[in-house]
PDB file of C-alpha atoms and ligand atoms in Angstrom:
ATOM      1  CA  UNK A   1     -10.566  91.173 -71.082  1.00 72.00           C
ATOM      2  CA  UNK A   2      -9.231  94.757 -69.476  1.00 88.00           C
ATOM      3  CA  UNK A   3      -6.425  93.847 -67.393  1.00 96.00           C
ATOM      4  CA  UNK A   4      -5.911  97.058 -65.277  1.00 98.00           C
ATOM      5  CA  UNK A   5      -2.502  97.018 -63.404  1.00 98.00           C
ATOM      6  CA  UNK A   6      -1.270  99.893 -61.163  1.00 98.00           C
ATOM      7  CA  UNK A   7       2.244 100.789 -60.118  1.00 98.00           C
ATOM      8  CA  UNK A   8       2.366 102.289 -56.948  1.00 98.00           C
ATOM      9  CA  UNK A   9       5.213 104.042 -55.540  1.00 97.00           C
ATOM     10  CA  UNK A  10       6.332 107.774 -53.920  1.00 97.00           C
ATOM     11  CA  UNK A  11       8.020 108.963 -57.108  1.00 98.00           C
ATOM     12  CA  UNK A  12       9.898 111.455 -55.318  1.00 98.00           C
ATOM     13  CA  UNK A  13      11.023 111.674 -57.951  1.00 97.00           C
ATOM     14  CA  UNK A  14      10.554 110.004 -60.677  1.00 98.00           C
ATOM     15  CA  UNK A  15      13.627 107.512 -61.632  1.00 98.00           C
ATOM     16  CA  UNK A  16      14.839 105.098 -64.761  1.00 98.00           C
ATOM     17  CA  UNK A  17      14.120 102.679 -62.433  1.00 97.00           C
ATOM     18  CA  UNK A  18      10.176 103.606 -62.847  1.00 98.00           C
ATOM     19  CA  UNK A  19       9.947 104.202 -65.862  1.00 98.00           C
ATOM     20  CA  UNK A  20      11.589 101.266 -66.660  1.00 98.00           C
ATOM     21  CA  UNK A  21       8.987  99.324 -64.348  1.00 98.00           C
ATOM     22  CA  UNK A  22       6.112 101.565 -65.920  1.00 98.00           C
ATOM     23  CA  UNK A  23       7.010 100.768 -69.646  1.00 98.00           C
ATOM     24  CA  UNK A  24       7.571  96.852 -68.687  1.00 98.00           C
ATOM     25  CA  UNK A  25       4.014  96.563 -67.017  1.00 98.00           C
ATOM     26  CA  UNK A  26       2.447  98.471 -69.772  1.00 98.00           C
ATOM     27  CA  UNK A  27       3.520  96.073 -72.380  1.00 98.00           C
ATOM     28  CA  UNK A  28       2.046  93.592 -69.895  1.00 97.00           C
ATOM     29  CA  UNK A  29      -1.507  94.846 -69.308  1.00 98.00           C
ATOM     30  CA  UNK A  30      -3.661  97.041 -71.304  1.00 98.00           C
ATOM     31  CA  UNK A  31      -3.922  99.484 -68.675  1.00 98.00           C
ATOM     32  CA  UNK A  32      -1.531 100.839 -66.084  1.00 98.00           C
ATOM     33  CA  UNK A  33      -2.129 103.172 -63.357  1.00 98.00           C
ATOM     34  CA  UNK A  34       0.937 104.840 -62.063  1.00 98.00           C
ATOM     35  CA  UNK A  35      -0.344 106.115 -58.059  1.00 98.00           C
ATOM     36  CA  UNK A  36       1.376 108.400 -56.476  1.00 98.00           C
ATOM     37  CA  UNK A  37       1.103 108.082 -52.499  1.00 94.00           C
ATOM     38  CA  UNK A  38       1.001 109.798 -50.084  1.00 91.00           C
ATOM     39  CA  UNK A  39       1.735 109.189 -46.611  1.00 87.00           C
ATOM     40  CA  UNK A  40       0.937 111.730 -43.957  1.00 86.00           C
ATOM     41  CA  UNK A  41       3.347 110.930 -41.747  1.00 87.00           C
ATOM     42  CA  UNK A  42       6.097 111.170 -44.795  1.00 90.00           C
ATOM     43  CA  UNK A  43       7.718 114.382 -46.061  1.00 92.00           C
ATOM     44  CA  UNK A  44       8.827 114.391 -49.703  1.00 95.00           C
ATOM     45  CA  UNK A  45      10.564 117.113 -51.633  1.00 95.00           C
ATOM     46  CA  UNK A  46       7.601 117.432 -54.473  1.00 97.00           C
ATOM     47  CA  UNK A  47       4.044 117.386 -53.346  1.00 96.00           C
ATOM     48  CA  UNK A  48       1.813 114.630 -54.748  1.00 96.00           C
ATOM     49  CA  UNK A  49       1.029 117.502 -57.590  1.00 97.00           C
ATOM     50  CA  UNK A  50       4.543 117.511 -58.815  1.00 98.00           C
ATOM     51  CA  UNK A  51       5.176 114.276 -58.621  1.00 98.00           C
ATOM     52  CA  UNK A  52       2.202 113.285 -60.728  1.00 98.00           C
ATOM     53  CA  UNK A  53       2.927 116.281 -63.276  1.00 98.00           C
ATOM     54  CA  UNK A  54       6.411 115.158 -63.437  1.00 98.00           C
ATOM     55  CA  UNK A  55       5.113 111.346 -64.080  1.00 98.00           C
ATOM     56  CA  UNK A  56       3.230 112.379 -66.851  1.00 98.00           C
ATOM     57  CA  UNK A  57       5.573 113.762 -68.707  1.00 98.00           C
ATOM     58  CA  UNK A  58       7.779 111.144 -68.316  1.00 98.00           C
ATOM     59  CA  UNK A  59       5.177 108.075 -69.528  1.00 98.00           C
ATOM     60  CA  UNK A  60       3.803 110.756 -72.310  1.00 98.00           C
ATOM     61  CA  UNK A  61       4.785 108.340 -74.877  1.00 98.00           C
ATOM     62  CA  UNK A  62       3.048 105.485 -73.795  1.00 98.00           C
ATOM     63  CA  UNK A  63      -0.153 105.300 -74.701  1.00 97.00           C
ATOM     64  CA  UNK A  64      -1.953 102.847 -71.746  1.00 98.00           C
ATOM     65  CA  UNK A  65      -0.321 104.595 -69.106  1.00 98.00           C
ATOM     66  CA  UNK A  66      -2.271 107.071 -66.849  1.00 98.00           C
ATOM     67  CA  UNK A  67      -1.320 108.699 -63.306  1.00 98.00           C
ATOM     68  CA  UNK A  68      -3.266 109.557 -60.192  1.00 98.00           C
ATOM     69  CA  UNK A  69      -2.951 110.085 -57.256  1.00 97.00           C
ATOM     70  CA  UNK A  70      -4.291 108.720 -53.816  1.00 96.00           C
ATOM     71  CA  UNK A  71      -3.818 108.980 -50.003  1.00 94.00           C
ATOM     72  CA  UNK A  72      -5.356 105.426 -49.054  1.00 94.00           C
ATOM     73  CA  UNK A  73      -4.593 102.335 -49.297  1.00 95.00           C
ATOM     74  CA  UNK A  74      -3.405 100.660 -52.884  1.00 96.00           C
ATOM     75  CA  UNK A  75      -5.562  97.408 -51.889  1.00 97.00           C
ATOM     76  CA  UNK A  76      -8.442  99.218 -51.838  1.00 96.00           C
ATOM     77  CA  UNK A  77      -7.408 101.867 -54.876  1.00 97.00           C
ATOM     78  CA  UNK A  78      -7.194  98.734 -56.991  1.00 97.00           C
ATOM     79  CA  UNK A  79     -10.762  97.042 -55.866  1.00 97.00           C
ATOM     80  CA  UNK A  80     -12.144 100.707 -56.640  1.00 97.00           C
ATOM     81  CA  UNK A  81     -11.093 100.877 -60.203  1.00 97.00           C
ATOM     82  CA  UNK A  82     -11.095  97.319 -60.839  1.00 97.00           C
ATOM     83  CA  UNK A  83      -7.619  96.798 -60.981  1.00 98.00           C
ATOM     84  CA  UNK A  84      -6.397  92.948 -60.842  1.00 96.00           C
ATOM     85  CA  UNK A  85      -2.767  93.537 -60.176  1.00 98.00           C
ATOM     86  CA  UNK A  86      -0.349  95.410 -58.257  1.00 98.00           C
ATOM     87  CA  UNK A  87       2.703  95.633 -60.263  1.00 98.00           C
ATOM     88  CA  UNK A  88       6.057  95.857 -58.069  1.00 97.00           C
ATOM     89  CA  UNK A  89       9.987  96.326 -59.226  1.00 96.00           C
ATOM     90  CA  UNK A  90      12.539  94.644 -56.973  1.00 95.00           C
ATOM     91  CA  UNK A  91      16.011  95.627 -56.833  1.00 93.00           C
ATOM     92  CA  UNK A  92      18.490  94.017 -54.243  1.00 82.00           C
ATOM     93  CA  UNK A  93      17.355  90.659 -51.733  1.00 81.00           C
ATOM     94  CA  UNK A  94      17.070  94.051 -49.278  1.00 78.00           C
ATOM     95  CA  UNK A  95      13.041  95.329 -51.232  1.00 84.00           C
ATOM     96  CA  UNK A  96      12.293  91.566 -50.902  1.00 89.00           C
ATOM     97  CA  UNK A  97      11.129  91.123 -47.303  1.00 91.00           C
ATOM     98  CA  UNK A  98       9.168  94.614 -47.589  1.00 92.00           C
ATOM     99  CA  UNK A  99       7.547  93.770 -50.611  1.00 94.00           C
ATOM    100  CA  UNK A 100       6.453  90.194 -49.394  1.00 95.00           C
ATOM    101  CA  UNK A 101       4.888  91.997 -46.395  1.00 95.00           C
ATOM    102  CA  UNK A 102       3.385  94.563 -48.344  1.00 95.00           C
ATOM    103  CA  UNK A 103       1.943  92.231 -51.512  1.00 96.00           C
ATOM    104  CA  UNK A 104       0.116  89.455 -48.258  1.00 96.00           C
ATOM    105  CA  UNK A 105      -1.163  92.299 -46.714  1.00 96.00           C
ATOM    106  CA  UNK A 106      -2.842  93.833 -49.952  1.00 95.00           C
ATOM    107  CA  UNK A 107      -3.994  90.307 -50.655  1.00 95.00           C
ATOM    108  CA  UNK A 108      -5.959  89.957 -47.224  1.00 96.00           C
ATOM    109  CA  UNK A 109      -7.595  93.253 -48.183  1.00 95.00           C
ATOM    110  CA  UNK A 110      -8.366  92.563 -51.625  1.00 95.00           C
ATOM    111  CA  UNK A 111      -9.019  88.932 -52.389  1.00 95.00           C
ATOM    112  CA  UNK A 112      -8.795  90.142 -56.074  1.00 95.00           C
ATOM    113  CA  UNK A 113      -5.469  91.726 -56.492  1.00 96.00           C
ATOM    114  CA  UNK A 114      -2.168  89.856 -57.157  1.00 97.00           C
ATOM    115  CA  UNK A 115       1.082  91.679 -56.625  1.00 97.00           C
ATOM    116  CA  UNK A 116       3.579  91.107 -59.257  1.00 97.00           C
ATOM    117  CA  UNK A 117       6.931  91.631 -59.040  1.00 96.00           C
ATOM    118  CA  UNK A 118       9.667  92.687 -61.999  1.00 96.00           C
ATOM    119  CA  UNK A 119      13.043  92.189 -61.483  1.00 95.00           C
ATOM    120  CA  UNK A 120      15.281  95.193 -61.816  1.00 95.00           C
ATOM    121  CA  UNK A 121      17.739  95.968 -64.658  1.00 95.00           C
ATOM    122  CA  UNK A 122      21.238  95.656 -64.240  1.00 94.00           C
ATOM    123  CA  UNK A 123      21.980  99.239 -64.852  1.00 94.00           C
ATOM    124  CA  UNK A 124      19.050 100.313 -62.476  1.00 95.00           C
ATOM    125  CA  UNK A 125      19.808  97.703 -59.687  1.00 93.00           C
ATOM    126  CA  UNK A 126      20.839 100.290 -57.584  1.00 92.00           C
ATOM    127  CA  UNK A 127      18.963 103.420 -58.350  1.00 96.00           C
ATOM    128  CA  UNK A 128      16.542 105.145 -56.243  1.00 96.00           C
ATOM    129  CA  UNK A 129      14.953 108.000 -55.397  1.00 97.00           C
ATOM    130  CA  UNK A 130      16.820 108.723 -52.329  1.00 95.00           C
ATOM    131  CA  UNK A 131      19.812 108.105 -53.864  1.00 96.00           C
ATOM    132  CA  UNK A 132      19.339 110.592 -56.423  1.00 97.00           C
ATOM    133  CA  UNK A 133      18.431 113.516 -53.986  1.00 96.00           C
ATOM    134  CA  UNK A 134      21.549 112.414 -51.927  1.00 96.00           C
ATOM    135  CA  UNK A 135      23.725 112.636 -54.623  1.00 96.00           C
ATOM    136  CA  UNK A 136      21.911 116.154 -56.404  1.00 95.00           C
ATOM    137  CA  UNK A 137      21.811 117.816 -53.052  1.00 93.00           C
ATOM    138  CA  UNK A 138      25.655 117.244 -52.481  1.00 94.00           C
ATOM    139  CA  UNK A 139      26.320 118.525 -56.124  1.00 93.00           C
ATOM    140  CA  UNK A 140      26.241 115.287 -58.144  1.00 95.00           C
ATOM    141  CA  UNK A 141      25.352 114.714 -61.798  1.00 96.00           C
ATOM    142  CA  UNK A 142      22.131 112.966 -61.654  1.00 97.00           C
ATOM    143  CA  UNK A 143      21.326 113.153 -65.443  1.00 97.00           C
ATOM    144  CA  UNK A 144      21.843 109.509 -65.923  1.00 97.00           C
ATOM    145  CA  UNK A 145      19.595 108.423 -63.449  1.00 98.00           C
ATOM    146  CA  UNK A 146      16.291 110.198 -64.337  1.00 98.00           C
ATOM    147  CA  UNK A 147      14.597 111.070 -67.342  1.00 98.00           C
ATOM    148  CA  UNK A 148      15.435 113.830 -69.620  1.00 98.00           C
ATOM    149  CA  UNK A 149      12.014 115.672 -69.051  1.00 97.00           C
ATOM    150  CA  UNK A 150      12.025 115.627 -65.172  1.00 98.00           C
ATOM    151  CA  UNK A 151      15.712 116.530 -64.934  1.00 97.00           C
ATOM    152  CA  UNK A 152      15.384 120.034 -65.042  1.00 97.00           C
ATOM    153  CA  UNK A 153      12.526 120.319 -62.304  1.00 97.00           C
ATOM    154  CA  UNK A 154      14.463 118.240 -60.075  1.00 97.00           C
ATOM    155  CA  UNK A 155      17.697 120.091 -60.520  1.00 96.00           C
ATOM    156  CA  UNK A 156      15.758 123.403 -59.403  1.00 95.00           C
ATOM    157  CA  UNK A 157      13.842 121.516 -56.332  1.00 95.00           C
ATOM    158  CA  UNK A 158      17.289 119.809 -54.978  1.00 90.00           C
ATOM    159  CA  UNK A 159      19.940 122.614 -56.054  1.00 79.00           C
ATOM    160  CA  UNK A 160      17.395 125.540 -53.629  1.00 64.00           C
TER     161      UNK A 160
HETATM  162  P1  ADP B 201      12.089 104.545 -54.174  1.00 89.72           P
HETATM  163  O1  ADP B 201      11.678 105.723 -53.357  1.00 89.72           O
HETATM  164  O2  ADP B 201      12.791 103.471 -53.367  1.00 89.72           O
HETATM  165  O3  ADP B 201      12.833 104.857 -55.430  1.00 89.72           O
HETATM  166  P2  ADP B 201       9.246 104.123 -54.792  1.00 89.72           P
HETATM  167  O4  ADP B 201       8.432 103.864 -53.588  1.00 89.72           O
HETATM  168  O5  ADP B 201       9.039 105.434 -55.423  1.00 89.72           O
HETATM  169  O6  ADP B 201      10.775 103.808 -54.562  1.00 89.72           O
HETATM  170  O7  ADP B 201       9.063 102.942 -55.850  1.00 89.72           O
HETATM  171  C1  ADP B 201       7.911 102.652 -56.568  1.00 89.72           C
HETATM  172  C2  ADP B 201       8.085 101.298 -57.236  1.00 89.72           C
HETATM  173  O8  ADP B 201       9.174 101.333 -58.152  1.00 89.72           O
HETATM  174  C3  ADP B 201       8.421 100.148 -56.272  1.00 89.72           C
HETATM  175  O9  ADP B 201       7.801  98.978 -56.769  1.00 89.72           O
HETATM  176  C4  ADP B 201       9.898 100.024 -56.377  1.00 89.72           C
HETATM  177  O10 ADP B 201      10.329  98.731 -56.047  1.00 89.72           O
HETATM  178  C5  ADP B 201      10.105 100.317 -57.847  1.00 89.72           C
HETATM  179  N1  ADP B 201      11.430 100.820 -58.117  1.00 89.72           N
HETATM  180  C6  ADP B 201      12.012 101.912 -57.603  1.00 89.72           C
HETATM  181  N2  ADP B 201      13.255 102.069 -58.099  1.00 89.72           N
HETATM  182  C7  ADP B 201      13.447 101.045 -58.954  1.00 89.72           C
HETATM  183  C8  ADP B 201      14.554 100.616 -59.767  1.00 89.72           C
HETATM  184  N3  ADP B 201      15.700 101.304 -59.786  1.00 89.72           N
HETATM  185  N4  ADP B 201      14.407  99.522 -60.536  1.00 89.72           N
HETATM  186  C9  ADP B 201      13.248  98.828 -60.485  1.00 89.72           C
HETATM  187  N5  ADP B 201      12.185  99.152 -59.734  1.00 89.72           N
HETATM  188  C10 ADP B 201      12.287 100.234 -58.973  1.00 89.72           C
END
């Protein structure tokens, strides 16, 4: 069978955190979709473009992994491609109520996705994307918390 998971997410940018979800779920399913939302009542420092580009290159090495990129819902993303699950990485107790909300909603649109969830590392626990614009934008070294191909993009975008 051709289990089709997708990890949905902003990206903006692109973490560890991630790609450490990204490379989990791919050992877990023979194909993962990485989706890049979009939320029109969001703004985000790279456009949907970027972020996708900038995914790429950082899940070039693993081979199941693709990215796209979508403005609708991810309940009805995954029912169009035939994906069964909705792959999710939760950090602190504070994602959990969120998440929960998010994964009975998708299920009451699509009958035939299940969310699952992947606990956080340790060392990414408290990483996010916010977090690392916060702490570029102020002058912070951010090379530890994203990944070695996306750093230098980001450090242009944040450092403007
Ligand atoms: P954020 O903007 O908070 O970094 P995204 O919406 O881009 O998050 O996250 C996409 C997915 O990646 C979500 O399932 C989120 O829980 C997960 N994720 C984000 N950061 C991490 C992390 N540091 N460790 C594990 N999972 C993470």
């Amino acid at each position: 069978m051709n289990k089709i998971a997708i990890c949905p997410g902003s990206f903006d940018p692109v973490t560890n955190g991630h790609v450490e979800i990204i490379r989990r779920a791919a050992a877990m399913f023979d194909r993962v979709i990485v989706l890049v939302a979009s939320n029109a009542m969001k703004r985000y420092l790279f456009s949907a473009e970027e972020r996708k580009s900038l995914l790429c290159r950082c899940t070039a090495d693993i081979p199941n992994v693709e990215v796209d990129c979508d403005e609708g819902l991810t309940a009805l993303y995954a029912k169009r491609v035939g994906a069964a699950v909705i792959v999710k990485g939760l950090r602190a107790l504070s994602d959990f109520d969120f998440e929960f909300q998010q994964a009975l909603t998708n299920r009451k649109l699509n009958m035939a996705v299940e969310t699952v969830f992947l606990p956080a590392s340790a060392e990414n626990m408290y990483l996010s994307s916010s977090m690392v614009k916060q702490v570029g934008m102020l002058g912070g070294d951010v090379s530890c918390f994203v990944p070695p191909e996306a750093l230098p993009d980001i450090l242009a975008r944040i450092r403007l």
